[in-house]
Amino acid sequence: MDTSLILQNISKHIQLTPEEEAHFVSLLKPRSLKRKEMLLQEGEVCRYSTFVTQGCLRSYTLDDNGTEHVLSFAPEDWWIADLYSYFSQRPGTLYIEANQPSEVLQLSKDSQEQLYQDIPKFERFFRILIENSLVSNQQRLLDNLSLPAQERYRNFCQRYPSLVNSLPRKQIASYIGVTPEFFSKMMKKMLREQ
Amino acid sequence: MDTSLILQNISKHIQLTPEEEAHFVSLLKPRSLKRKEMLLQEGEVCRYSTFVTQGCLRSYTLDDNGTEHVLSFAPEDWWIADLYSYFSQRPGTLYIEANQPSEVLQLSKDSQEQLYQDIPKFERFFRILIENSLVSNQQRLLDNLSLPAQERYRNFCQRYPSLVNSLPRKQIASYIGVTPEFFSKMMKKMLREQ
DNA sequence: GGCTTTTCTTAACCTAAATTATTTTTTGCC
DNA sequence: GGCAAAAAATAATTTAGGTTAAGAAAAGCC
């Protein structure tokens, strides 16, 4: 189990002693995922926060027509969960699925609560993580309210530069909130114009 | 300065001793706002988290055309801030304005950091506050991606029941992401259909 | 109370994006 | 490498919602 990436991720916000690092690592459960393997489905309780060490996951909902709406992507070095379900430990609405064969480290809700008791610094770490998520989520919401699809695509490229050329276009289309057909037309237009 | 509402708000998530309550209260600065008074403008640094004890505030951006896009409302018992600017202490993009004559209590960023040191329980309190914001913000984003304007309006009514009949319709329209003209047409249609 | 300003409504017209259907291209996989 | 399945492109048609403009209603203010 390779924990260097996650320890580095944590060290961006809090400093841990070697003992604390060891304690944290002991709470992690590694898991391998095949392409298209589901980590979570609608109606299930999200019992883990998941950190991606290799590959890429995505979270999405299905609406009444069965259309997929992508909430987030999690490439290497990102966290992912159905946060409503995770925080409340009630059944959620999100699907979380591996886009590619992936390696992840999982921290259970119980372990996380324990961690807050044992090493209060982690309360700070996860608070900062969530603060950053909230800020970018608010910005994305405002973008969706105020910007045309072209600009939202440009913002997507900023946010996930490593994914622009490796993700199916229909998933990018879903993330920015347009149909694959419209996305295709839009990309052609953007090429023509520059 | 009436602090009963804010202390009650806090007691939903953490228990404070009378001494801790007194310390917390000593950090709060009361402020009165007239209708249309600005608490924050684009380009300014957001130095305070603001708790509304009376009245109602809203946060919004202005786009290139000068069109307003409402991010959030804060009636009594709610918190409001430009979180990007508040967390980073860099110039932000939001306007925060009083919708009506209002009374607020403000906690400066410095005081909040100090509070984390003095009474670590507050780290938990604000973490939970932000967790809840993030969850509802993600849900609103997914609603914007997947639901027609009518459904988004119904969700608005759920979220802010106290505001449905007291807010200018153009602000509600902006919050759900449509023009006032379309909103007016939509409301007429909804009445016809039920 | 009257005057100004803002908000709300209505209606005609317009456009970004959705839908449906078909074909072509790419990808995953044994 | 070949085949099935998924993804992408194209095009015709439709629609949700935007724009423009103008009048009616309501709210704020001395």
XYZ file of C-alpha atoms (C1' of nucleotides) in Angstrom:
448
model
C 0.000 0.000 0.000
C 1.566 3.239 -1.197
C 0.794 6.011 1.259
C 3.324 8.605 0.123
C 0.812 10.541 -1.995
C -1.825 10.805 0.739
C 0.733 11.808 3.396
C 2.029 14.473 1.062
C -1.538 15.623 0.443
C -2.085 16.006 4.190
C 1.217 17.733 4.797
C 0.042 20.620 2.625
C -2.215 21.689 5.491
C -1.034 20.122 8.776
C 2.262 18.769 10.127
C 2.224 15.224 11.538
C 4.791 13.412 13.664
C 5.938 9.992 12.395
C 3.775 8.357 15.079
C 0.728 10.313 14.004
C 1.391 9.404 10.386
C 1.602 5.742 11.354
C -1.630 5.952 13.297
C -3.415 7.597 10.395
C -2.084 5.077 7.899
C -3.259 2.203 10.103
C -6.837 3.416 9.612
C -6.675 3.330 5.801
C -8.045 0.449 3.753
C -6.575 0.035 0.269
C -8.846 -1.040 -2.544
C -8.363 -1.775 -6.244
C -11.066 -0.926 -8.743
C -11.621 -2.170 -12.260
C -12.814 0.131 -15.033
C -16.542 0.805 -14.543
C -16.519 -0.739 -11.075
C -18.983 0.981 -8.731
C -17.788 2.223 -5.374
C -21.232 3.464 -4.392
C -24.755 3.395 -5.789
C -27.902 5.404 -5.184
C -29.692 4.301 -2.028
C -26.559 3.056 -0.303
C -24.922 4.666 2.717
C -21.508 6.148 1.917
C -19.309 4.668 4.655
C -15.947 5.908 3.369
C -14.051 8.955 2.255
C -11.983 7.809 -0.704
C -8.569 9.126 -1.711
C -7.392 8.277 -5.240
C -3.745 7.205 -5.571
C -3.992 5.955 -9.150
C -6.563 6.246 -11.925
C -9.736 8.339 -11.875
C -13.208 8.155 -10.342
C -16.336 10.201 -10.894
C -19.528 10.914 -8.967
C -22.881 11.481 -10.636
C -26.663 11.283 -10.269
C -29.181 9.700 -12.607
C -32.329 11.755 -13.224
C -35.828 10.427 -13.988
C -34.913 9.916 -17.653
C -31.816 7.917 -16.749
C -29.565 10.781 -17.846
C -26.273 11.069 -16.001
C -25.207 14.354 -14.350
C -21.569 14.482 -13.270
C -20.956 16.173 -9.932
C -17.194 15.664 -9.743
C -14.118 13.907 -11.032
C -11.395 12.566 -8.753
C -8.061 11.980 -10.492
C -4.925 11.092 -8.551
C -4.417 13.084 -5.348
C -8.145 13.940 -4.990
C -10.767 12.884 -2.449
C -14.278 11.746 -3.342
C -17.456 10.755 -1.458
C -21.221 11.256 -1.415
C -20.875 13.916 1.233
C -24.548 14.148 2.138
C -24.623 10.422 2.803
C -21.198 10.340 4.410
C -21.887 13.115 6.905
C -25.396 11.952 7.775
C -24.811 8.193 7.329
C -28.139 8.016 5.545
C -28.814 6.576 2.070
C -27.495 8.899 -0.628
C -28.296 9.769 -4.220
C -24.880 9.594 -5.868
C -23.125 6.943 -7.884
C -19.342 6.764 -7.605
C -17.649 4.811 -10.365
C -14.102 4.125 -11.548
C -13.433 5.714 -14.922
C -10.289 3.594 -15.316
C -8.591 0.831 -13.330
C -7.802 2.657 -10.103
C -6.168 2.362 -6.696
C -7.743 4.071 -3.713
C -7.306 4.432 0.050
C -10.466 4.535 2.128
C -11.115 6.115 5.509
C -14.348 5.057 7.220
C -16.628 7.584 8.897
C -15.953 5.887 12.250
C -12.205 6.098 11.733
C -12.494 9.728 10.820
C -14.455 10.527 13.986
C -11.875 8.564 15.972
C -9.128 10.530 14.268
C -10.721 13.802 15.374
C -10.497 12.534 18.971
C -6.991 11.105 18.746
C -5.323 13.796 16.629
C -7.338 17.039 16.730
C -5.161 18.464 13.953
C -7.232 16.341 11.557
C -10.285 18.388 12.395
C -8.366 21.285 10.881
C -7.230 19.260 7.869
C -10.703 18.145 6.872
C -12.151 21.559 7.612
C -9.719 23.117 5.136
C -10.483 20.410 2.568
C -14.181 21.130 2.833
C -13.652 24.898 2.811
C -11.832 24.588 -0.484
C -14.522 22.330 -1.927
C -17.228 24.753 -0.893
C -15.475 27.712 -2.475
C -14.961 25.971 -5.804
C -18.459 24.545 -5.732
C -19.940 28.008 -5.188
C -17.869 29.342 -8.056
C -19.061 26.539 -10.317
C -22.660 27.276 -9.364
C -22.238 30.964 -10.181
C -20.580 30.001 -13.472
C -23.573 27.848 -14.319
C -25.894 30.745 -13.562
C -23.952 33.376 -15.454
C -21.708 31.901 -18.157
C -22.480 30.284 -21.536
C -21.388 26.678 -22.107
C -18.168 27.719 -23.885
C -16.897 29.597 -20.846
C -17.886 26.764 -18.521
C -15.826 24.445 -20.692
C -12.838 26.757 -20.395
C -13.212 26.706 -16.620
C -13.402 22.934 -16.644
C -10.085 22.849 -18.516
C -8.549 25.040 -15.804
C -9.871 22.896 -12.980
C -8.981 19.481 -14.370
C -6.091 20.057 -16.822
C -4.953 16.449 -16.520
C -8.361 15.153 -17.583
C -9.241 17.304 -20.594
C -7.750 14.842 -23.059
C -8.320 11.575 -21.236
C -12.006 11.775 -20.336
C -14.896 10.732 -22.603
C -16.353 13.904 -24.064
C -19.837 12.959 -22.954
C -18.664 13.085 -19.341
C -17.176 16.536 -19.821
C -20.411 17.610 -21.520
C -22.383 16.330 -18.536
C -20.077 18.113 -16.067
C -20.548 21.490 -17.752
C -24.267 20.857 -18.149
C -24.893 20.292 -21.871
C -25.754 17.271 -24.038
C -23.004 15.393 -25.913
C -24.566 16.522 -29.206
C -24.406 20.169 -28.247
C -20.909 19.735 -26.865
C -19.762 18.296 -30.164
C -21.243 21.209 -32.100
C -19.695 23.673 -29.642
C -16.197 22.162 -29.923
C -16.352 22.431 -33.707
C -17.403 26.060 -33.420
C -14.575 26.810 -30.937
C -12.008 25.296 -33.310
C -13.352 27.349 -36.223
C -13.176 30.531 -34.163
C -9.587 30.034 -32.996
C -26.634 43.465 21.683
C -28.912 40.445 21.602
C -26.840 37.276 21.529
C -29.500 34.725 22.430
C -30.152 33.716 18.817
C -26.489 33.144 17.939
C -25.812 31.192 21.152
C -28.813 29.023 20.405
C -27.536 28.546 16.845
C -24.193 27.343 18.198
C -25.731 25.082 20.832
C -27.263 22.994 18.050
C -23.804 21.577 17.369
C -21.528 22.124 20.381
C -22.013 22.663 24.122
C -20.345 25.721 25.667
C -19.744 26.597 29.306
C -20.958 30.040 30.448
C -17.326 31.240 30.425
C -16.832 30.025 26.853
C -20.068 31.706 25.810
C -18.879 34.952 27.375
C -15.543 34.717 25.604
C -17.204 34.061 22.273
C -19.667 36.924 22.733
C -16.807 39.302 23.566
C -15.431 38.728 20.054
C -18.662 39.722 18.290
C -19.212 43.161 16.819
C -22.836 44.222 16.362
C -23.788 46.255 13.337
C -27.012 47.795 12.046
C -27.711 47.964 8.339
C -30.158 50.095 6.408
C -32.103 48.732 3.466
C -29.775 48.458 0.453
C -26.711 49.084 2.589
C -23.665 47.170 1.318
C -21.701 44.998 3.710
C -19.192 44.033 1.031
C -18.414 44.915 -2.566
C -16.484 43.260 -5.371
C -12.753 43.782 -4.981
C -12.858 44.145 -1.211
C -11.467 41.643 1.276
C -14.184 39.966 3.347
C -12.906 40.403 6.905
C -15.973 39.098 8.747
C -18.342 36.174 9.009
C -21.755 37.717 9.522
C -24.622 36.260 11.512
C -28.073 37.769 10.909
C -30.173 38.401 14.027
C -32.831 40.507 12.312
C -33.770 41.254 8.705
C -32.304 39.655 5.605
C -29.103 39.911 3.547
C -28.163 38.484 0.174
C -24.916 37.767 -1.676
C -24.545 38.068 -5.446
C -22.167 38.695 -8.335
C -22.512 41.112 -11.220
C -21.610 39.725 -14.641
C -20.155 41.659 -17.606
C -23.625 42.935 -18.562
C -24.269 44.192 -15.045
C -26.779 41.408 -14.438
C -27.085 40.240 -10.854
C -26.738 36.546 -9.941
C -27.843 35.675 -6.405
C -25.647 33.151 -4.613
C -27.462 33.082 -1.290
C -29.956 34.678 1.046
C -29.372 35.036 4.770
C -32.545 35.583 6.797
C -32.519 35.552 10.597
C -30.416 32.790 12.158
C -28.206 32.374 9.039
C -24.548 33.115 8.404
C -23.222 34.893 5.326
C -19.799 35.815 3.881
C -17.778 35.829 0.665
C -16.130 32.571 1.640
C -13.415 32.635 -1.003
C -12.323 36.048 0.163
C -12.852 35.283 3.852
C -10.775 32.101 3.851
C -7.996 33.470 1.667
C -8.173 37.103 2.857
C -7.820 38.155 -0.769
C -10.143 40.483 -2.744
C -13.394 38.717 -3.580
C -16.060 38.883 -6.270
C -19.264 38.997 -4.227
C -21.520 41.802 -3.142
C -23.323 41.403 0.188
C -26.258 43.725 0.663
C -29.083 44.194 3.164
C -32.458 43.405 1.637
C -34.182 45.135 4.558
C -33.094 47.077 7.646
C -31.100 44.417 9.471
C -29.151 43.661 12.629
C -26.052 41.480 12.415
C -23.226 40.155 14.583
C -19.796 39.975 13.002
C -16.855 37.722 13.788
C -13.548 38.747 12.239
C -11.256 36.224 10.569
C -8.609 36.941 13.246
C -11.106 36.365 16.042
C -12.190 33.131 14.449
C -8.595 31.864 14.224
C -8.106 32.921 17.841
C -11.272 31.066 18.792
C -9.926 27.870 17.229
C -6.915 28.187 19.544
C -8.818 29.135 22.692
C -11.836 26.851 22.348
C -11.083 23.986 19.925
C -14.763 22.997 19.972
C -15.329 25.894 17.575
C -13.256 24.129 14.958
C -15.946 21.463 15.079
C -18.768 23.985 15.002
C -17.559 25.769 11.893
C -16.626 22.502 10.228
C -20.206 21.286 10.613
C -21.555 24.620 9.355
C -19.420 24.349 6.242
C -20.229 20.664 5.749
C -23.915 21.528 5.668
C -23.327 24.416 3.268
C -21.329 22.199 0.947
C -23.984 19.500 0.878
C -26.786 21.910 0.067
C -24.630 23.741 -2.448
C -23.840 20.488 -4.258
C -27.525 19.621 -4.312
C -28.368 23.021 -5.758
C -25.718 22.566 -8.436
C -27.120 19.158 -9.400
C -30.615 20.665 -9.450
C -29.386 23.350 -11.823
C -27.890 20.686 -14.074
C -30.868 18.346 -14.075
C -34.129 20.123 -13.209
C -36.292 22.596 -15.156
C -36.885 26.045 -13.664
C -40.250 25.045 -12.150
C -38.677 22.334 -10.013
C -35.835 24.614 -8.997
C -38.441 27.114 -7.814
C -40.156 24.407 -5.737
C -36.806 23.593 -4.142
C -36.214 27.254 -3.388
C -39.559 27.347 -1.572
C -38.453 24.373 0.549
C -35.116 25.938 1.393
C -36.286 29.445 2.252
C -39.959 29.092 3.254
C -39.830 32.332 5.246
C -38.680 34.299 2.191
C -40.997 33.075 -0.566
C -43.521 35.845 0.006
C -41.249 38.608 1.263
C -38.519 38.713 -1.385
C -38.712 40.667 -4.668
C -39.556 38.131 -7.386
C -36.621 39.260 -9.487
C -34.272 38.088 -6.726
C -35.940 34.693 -6.574
C -35.732 34.489 -10.365
C -32.030 35.262 -10.189
C -31.459 32.640 -7.477
C -33.057 29.877 -9.535
C -31.280 31.081 -12.670
C -33.947 32.620 -14.907
C -34.892 36.147 -15.999
C -37.676 38.054 -14.209
C -39.704 37.960 -17.435
C -39.492 34.196 -17.717
C -40.172 33.817 -14.020
C -43.352 35.835 -14.381
C -44.487 33.671 -17.311
C -43.638 30.523 -15.367
C -45.572 31.564 -12.251
C -48.676 32.252 -14.359
C -48.357 28.823 -15.946
C -47.914 27.122 -12.545
C -51.087 28.787 -11.251
C -53.054 27.683 -14.337
C -51.824 24.103 -13.925
C -52.740 23.784 -10.229
C -50.686 61.971 0.100
C -48.266 62.569 -3.950
C -44.190 61.711 -6.426
C -40.289 58.878 -7.811
C -38.258 54.684 -8.320
C -38.381 50.020 -8.561
C -40.736 45.890 -9.526
C -43.894 43.124 -12.101
C -46.430 41.715 -16.095
C -47.433 41.028 -20.903
C -46.387 40.112 -25.533
C -43.733 39.555 -29.838
C -39.739 37.855 -31.363
C -35.190 35.448 -30.932
C -31.548 31.970 -29.703
C -28.949 28.586 -27.072
C -29.400 24.256 -26.205
C -32.367 19.787 -26.205
C -34.249 16.017 -28.806
C -34.448 12.532 -32.189
C -32.425 9.873 -35.602
C -28.660 8.194 -38.364
C -23.876 7.402 -39.510
C -19.023 7.254 -38.463
C -15.260 6.608 -35.397
C -13.010 4.907 -31.437
C -12.305 1.818 -27.722
C -12.237 -2.312 -24.982
C -11.484 -6.854 -25.027
C -10.997 -12.096 -26.062
C -6.412 -8.530 -35.101
C -11.198 -8.626 -35.357
C -15.533 -7.890 -33.422
C -18.903 -5.858 -30.311
C -19.979 -1.966 -27.738
C -19.507 2.528 -26.647
C -18.525 7.177 -28.018
C -18.576 10.876 -31.253
C -20.221 13.514 -35.133
C -23.841 15.417 -38.066
C -28.151 17.241 -39.194
C -33.130 18.352 -38.862
C -36.550 19.719 -35.723
C -38.295 21.442 -31.375
C -38.350 23.899 -27.018
C -37.084 26.212 -22.754
C -35.806 30.231 -21.714
C -33.746 34.991 -23.233
C -34.344 39.675 -25.251
C -36.549 43.825 -26.189
C -40.005 47.046 -25.348
C -43.780 49.138 -23.099
C -47.318 49.688 -19.730
C -49.285 48.607 -14.924
C -48.684 47.997 -10.194
C -46.382 48.394 -6.046
C -43.200 50.170 -2.772
C -40.150 53.639 -0.798
C -39.757 58.196 0.624
C -40.057 63.208 1.876
